[in-house]
mmCIF file with all atom_site columns, C-alpha atoms and ligand atoms in Angstrom:
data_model
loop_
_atom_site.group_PDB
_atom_site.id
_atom_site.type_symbol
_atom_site.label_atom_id
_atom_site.label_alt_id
_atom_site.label_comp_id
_atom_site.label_asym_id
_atom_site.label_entity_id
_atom_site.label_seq_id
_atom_site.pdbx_PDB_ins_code
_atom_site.Cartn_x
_atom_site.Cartn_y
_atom_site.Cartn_z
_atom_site.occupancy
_atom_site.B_iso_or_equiv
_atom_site.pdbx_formal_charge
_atom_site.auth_seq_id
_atom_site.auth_comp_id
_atom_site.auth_asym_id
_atom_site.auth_atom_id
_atom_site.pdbx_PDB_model_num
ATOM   1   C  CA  . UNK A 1 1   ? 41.318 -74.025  -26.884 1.00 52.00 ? 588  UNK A CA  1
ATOM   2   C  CA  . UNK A 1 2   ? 39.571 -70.822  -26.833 1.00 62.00 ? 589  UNK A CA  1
ATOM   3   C  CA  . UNK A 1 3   ? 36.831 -71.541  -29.016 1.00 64.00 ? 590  UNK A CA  1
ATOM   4   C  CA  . UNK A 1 4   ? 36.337 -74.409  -26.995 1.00 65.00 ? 591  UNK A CA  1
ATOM   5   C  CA  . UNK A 1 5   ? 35.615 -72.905  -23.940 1.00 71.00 ? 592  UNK A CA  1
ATOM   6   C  CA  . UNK A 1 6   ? 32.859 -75.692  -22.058 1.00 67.00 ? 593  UNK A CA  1
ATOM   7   C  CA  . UNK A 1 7   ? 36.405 -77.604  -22.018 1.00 67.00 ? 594  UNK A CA  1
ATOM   8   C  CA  . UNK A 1 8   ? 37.272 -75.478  -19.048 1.00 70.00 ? 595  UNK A CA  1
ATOM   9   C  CA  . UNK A 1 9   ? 34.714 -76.989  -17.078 1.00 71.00 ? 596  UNK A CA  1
ATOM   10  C  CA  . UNK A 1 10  ? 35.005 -80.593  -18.085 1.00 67.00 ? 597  UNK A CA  1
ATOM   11  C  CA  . UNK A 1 11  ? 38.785 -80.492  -17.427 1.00 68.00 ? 598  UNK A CA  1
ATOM   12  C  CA  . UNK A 1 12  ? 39.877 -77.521  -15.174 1.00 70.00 ? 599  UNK A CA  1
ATOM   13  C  CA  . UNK A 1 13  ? 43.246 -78.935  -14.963 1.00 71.00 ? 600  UNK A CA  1
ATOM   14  C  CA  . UNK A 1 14  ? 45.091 -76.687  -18.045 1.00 63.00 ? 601  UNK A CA  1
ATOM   15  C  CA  . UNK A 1 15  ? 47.820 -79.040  -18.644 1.00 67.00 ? 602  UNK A CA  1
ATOM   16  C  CA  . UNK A 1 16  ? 45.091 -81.666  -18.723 1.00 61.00 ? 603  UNK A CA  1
ATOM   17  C  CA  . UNK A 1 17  ? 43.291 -79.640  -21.440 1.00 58.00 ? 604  UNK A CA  1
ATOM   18  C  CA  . UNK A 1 18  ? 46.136 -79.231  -23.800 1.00 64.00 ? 605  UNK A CA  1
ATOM   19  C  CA  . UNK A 1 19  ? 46.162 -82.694  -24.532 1.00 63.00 ? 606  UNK A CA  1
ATOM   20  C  CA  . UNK A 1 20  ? 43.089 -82.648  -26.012 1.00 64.00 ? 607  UNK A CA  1
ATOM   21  C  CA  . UNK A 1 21  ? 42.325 -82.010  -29.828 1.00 64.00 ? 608  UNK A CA  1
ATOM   22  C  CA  . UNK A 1 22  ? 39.237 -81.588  -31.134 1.00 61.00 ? 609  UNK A CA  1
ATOM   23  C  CA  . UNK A 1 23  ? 38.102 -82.369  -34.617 1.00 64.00 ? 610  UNK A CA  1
ATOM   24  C  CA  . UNK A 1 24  ? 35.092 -83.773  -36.214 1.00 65.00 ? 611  UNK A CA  1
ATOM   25  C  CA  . UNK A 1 25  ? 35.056 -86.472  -39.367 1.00 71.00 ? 612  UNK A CA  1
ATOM   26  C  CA  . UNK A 1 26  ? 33.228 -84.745  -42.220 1.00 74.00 ? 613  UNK A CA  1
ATOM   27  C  CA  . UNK A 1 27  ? 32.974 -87.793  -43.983 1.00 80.00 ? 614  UNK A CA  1
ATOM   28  C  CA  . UNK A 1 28  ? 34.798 -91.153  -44.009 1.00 83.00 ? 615  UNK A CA  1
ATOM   29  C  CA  . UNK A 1 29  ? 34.579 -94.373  -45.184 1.00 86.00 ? 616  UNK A CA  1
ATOM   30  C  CA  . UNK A 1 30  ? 35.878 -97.948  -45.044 1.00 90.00 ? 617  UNK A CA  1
ATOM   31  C  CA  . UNK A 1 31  ? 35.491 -101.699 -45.404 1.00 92.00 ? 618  UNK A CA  1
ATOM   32  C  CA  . UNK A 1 32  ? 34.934 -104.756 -43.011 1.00 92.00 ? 619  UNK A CA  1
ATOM   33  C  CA  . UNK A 1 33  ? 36.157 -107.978 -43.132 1.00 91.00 ? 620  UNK A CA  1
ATOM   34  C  CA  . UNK A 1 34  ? 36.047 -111.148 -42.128 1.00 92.00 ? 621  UNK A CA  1
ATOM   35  C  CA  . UNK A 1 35  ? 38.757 -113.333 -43.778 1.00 89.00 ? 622  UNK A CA  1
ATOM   36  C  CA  . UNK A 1 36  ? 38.027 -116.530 -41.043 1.00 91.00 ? 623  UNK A CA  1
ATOM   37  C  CA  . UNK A 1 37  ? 35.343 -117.379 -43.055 1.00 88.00 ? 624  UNK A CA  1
ATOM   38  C  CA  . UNK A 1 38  ? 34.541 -119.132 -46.158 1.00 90.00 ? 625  UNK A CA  1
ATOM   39  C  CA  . UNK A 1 39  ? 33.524 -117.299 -48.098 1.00 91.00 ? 626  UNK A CA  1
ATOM   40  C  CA  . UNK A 1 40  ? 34.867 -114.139 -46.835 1.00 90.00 ? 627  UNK A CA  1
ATOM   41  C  CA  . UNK A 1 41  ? 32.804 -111.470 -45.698 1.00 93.00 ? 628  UNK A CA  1
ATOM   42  C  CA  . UNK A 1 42  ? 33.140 -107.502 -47.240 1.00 92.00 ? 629  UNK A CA  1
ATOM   43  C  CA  . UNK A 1 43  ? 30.750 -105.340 -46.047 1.00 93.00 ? 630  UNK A CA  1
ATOM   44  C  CA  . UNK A 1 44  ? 31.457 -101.773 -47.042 1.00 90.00 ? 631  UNK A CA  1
ATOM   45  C  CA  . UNK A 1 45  ? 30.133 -99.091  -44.944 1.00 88.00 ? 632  UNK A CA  1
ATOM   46  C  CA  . UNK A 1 46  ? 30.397 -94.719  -44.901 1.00 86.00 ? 633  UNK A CA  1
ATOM   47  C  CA  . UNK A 1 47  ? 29.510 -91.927  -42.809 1.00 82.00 ? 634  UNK A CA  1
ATOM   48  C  CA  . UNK A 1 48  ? 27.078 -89.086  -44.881 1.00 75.00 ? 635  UNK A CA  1
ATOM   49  C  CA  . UNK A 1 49  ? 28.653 -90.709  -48.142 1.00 57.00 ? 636  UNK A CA  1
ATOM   50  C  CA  . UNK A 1 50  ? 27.452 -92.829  -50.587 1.00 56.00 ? 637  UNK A CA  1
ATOM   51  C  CA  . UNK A 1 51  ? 28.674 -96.556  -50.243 1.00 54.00 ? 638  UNK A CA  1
ATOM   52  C  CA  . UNK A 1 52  ? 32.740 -96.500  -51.904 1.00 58.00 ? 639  UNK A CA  1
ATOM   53  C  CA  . UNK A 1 53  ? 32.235 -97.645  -55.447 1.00 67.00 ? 640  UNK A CA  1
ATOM   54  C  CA  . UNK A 1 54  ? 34.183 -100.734 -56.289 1.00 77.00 ? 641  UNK A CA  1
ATOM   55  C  CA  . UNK A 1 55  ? 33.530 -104.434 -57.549 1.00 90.00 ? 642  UNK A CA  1
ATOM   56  C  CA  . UNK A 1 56  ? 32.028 -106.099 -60.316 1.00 95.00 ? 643  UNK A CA  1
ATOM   57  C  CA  . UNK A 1 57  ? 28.854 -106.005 -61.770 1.00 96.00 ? 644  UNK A CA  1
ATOM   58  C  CA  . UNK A 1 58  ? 27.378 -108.054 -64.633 1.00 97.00 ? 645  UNK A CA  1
ATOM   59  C  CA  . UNK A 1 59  ? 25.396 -106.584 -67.744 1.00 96.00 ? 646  UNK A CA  1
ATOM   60  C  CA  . UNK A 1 60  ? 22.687 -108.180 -69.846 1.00 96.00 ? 647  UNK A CA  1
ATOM   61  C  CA  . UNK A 1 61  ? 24.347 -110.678 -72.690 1.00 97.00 ? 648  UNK A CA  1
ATOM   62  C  CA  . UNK A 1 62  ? 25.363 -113.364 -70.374 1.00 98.00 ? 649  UNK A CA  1
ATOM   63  C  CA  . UNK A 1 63  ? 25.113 -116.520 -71.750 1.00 98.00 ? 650  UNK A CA  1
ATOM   64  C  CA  . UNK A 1 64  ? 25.221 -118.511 -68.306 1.00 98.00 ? 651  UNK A CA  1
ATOM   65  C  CA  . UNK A 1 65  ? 28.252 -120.458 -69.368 1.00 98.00 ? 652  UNK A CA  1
ATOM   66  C  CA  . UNK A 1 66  ? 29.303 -120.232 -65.545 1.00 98.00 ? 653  UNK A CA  1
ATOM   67  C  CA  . UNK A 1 67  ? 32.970 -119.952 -66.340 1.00 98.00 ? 654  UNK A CA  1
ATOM   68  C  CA  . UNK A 1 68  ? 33.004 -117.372 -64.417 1.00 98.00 ? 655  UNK A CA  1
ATOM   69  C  CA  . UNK A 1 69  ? 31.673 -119.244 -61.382 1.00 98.00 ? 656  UNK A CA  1
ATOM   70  C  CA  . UNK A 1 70  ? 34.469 -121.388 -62.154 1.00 97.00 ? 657  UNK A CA  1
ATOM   71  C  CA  . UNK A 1 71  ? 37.568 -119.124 -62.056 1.00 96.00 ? 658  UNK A CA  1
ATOM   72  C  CA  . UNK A 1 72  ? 36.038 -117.475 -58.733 1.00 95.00 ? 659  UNK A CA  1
ATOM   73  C  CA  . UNK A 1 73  ? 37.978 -118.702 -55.317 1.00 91.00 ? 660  UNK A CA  1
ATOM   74  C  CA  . UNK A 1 74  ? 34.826 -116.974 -53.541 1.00 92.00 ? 661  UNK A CA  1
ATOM   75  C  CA  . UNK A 1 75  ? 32.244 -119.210 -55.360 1.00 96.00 ? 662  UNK A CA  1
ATOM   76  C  CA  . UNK A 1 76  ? 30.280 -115.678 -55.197 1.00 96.00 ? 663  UNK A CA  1
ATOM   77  C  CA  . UNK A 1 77  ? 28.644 -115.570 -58.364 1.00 98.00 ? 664  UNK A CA  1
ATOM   78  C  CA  . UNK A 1 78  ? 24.728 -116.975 -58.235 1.00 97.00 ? 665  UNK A CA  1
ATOM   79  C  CA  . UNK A 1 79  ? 24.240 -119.071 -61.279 1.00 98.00 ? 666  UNK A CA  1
ATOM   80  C  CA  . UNK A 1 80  ? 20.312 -120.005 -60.340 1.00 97.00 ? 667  UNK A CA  1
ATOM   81  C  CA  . UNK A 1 81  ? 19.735 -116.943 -62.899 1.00 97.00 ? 668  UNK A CA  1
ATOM   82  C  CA  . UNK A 1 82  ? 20.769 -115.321 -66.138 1.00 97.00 ? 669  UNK A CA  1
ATOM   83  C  CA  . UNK A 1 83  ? 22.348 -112.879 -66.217 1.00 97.00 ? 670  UNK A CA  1
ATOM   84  C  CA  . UNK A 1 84  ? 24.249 -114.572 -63.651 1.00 98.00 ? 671  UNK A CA  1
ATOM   85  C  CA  . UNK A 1 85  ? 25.196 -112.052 -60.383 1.00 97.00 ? 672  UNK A CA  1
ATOM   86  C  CA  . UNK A 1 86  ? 27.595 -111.539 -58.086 1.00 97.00 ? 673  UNK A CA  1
ATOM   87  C  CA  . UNK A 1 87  ? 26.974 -111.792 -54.686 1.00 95.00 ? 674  UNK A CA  1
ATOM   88  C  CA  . UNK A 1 88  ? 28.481 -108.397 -53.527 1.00 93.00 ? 675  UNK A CA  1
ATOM   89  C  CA  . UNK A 1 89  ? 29.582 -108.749 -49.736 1.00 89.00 ? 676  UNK A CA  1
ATOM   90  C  CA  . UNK A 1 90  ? 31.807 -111.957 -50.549 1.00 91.00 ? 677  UNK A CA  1
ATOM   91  C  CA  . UNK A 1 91  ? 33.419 -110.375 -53.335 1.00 91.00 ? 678  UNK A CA  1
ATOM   92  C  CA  . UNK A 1 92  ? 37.258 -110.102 -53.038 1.00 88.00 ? 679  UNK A CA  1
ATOM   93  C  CA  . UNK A 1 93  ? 37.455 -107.670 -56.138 1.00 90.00 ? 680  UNK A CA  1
ATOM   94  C  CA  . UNK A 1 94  ? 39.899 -109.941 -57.634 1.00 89.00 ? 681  UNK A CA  1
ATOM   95  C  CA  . UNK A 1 95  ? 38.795 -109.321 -61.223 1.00 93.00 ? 682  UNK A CA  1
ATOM   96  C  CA  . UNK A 1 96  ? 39.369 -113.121 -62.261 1.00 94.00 ? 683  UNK A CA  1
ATOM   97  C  CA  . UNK A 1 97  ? 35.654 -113.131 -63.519 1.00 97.00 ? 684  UNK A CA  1
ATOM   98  C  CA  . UNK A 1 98  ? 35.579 -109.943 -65.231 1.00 97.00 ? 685  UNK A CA  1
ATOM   99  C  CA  . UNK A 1 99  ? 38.934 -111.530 -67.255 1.00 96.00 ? 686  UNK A CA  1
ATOM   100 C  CA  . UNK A 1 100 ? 37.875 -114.516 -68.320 1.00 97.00 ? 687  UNK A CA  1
ATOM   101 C  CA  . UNK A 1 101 ? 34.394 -113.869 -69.678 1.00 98.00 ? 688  UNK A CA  1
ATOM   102 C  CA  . UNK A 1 102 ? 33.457 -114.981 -73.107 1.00 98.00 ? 689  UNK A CA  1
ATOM   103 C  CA  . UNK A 1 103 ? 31.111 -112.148 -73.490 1.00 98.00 ? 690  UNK A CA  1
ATOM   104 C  CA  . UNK A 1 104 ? 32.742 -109.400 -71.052 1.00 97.00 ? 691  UNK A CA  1
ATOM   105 C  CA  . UNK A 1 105 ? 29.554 -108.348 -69.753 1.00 97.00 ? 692  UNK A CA  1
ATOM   106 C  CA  . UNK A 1 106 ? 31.306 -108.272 -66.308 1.00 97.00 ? 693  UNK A CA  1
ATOM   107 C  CA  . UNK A 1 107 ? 32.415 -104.756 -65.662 1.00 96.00 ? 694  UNK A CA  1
ATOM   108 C  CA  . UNK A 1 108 ? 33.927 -102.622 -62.948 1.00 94.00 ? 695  UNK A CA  1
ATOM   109 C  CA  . UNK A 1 109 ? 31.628 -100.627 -60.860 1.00 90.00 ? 696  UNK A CA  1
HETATM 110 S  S1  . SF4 B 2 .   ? 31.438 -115.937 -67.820 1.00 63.86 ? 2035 SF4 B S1  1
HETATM 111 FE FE1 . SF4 B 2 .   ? 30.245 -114.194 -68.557 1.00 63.86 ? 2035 SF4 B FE1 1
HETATM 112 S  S2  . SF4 B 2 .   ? 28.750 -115.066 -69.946 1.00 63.86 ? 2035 SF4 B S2  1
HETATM 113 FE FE2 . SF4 B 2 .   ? 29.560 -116.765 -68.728 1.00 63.86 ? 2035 SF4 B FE2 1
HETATM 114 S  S3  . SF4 B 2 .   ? 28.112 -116.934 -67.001 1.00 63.86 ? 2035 SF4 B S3  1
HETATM 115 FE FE3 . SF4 B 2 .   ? 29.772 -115.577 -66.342 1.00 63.86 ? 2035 SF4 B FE3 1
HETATM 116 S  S4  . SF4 B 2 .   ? 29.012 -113.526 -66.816 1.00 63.86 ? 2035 SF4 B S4  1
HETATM 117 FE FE4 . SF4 B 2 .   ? 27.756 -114.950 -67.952 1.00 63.86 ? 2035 SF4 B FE4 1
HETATM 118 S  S1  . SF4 B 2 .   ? 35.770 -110.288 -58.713 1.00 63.86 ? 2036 SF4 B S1  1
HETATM 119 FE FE1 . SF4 B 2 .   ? 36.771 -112.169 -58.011 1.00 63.86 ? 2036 SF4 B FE1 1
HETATM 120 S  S2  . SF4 B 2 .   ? 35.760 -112.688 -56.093 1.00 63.86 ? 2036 SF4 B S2  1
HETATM 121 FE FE2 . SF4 B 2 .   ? 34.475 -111.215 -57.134 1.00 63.86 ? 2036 SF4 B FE2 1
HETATM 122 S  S3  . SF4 B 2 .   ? 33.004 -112.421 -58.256 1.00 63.86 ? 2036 SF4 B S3  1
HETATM 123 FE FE3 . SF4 B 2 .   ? 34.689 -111.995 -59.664 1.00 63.86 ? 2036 SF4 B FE3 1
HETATM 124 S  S4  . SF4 B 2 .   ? 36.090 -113.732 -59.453 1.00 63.86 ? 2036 SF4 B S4  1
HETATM 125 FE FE4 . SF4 B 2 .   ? 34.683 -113.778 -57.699 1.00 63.86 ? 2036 SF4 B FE4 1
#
């Protein structure tokens, strides 16, 4: 409490004061959802950090055979183009498509 000192005026009550803590976040970061829709919605967010790594990505060498597509409960995966790509904020992370691909040019982020 001494280094805070403007608390003095803002509570002048001292037992009032010693309740209070101060801190500051340096940095954090977390992730929304919204699991009442279909499909979900995961939007990542941060505080002076770069967005949490995480997910699924896919490389050049897909062969659009869509079984990916298939295997995913999110139906996030846009198969208008090749390489096919996942559609990031419905993504549950699962890893089904990354498994199951003929070509395993899905890969972890
Ligand atoms: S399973 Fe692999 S090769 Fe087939 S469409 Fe999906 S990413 Fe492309
Ligand atoms: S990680 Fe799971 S939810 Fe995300 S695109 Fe692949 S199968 Fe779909």
């Amino acid at each position: 409490m001494k280094k805070n000192d403007y608390m003095k005026k803002i509570y002048p009550n001292v037992q009032a004061r010693d309740i209070l803590e101060v801190f500051c976040f340096e940095q954090f970061s977390g992730e929304y959802f919204d699991l009442s829709q279909t499909p979900i919605v995961r939007i990542p967010f941060s505080y002076q950090q770069s967005l949490p790594k995480g997910g699924y990505q896919v490389l050049e060498g897909c062969i659009g055979c869509h079984i990916c597509y298939e295997v995913c409960s999110q139906k996030c995966i846009d198969i208008t183009q090749i390489p096919v790509k996942i559609i990031q904020k419905h993504c549950l992370h699962c890893a089904k498509c990354a498994e199951i691909c003929p070509k395993q040019v899905i890969v972890k982020i």
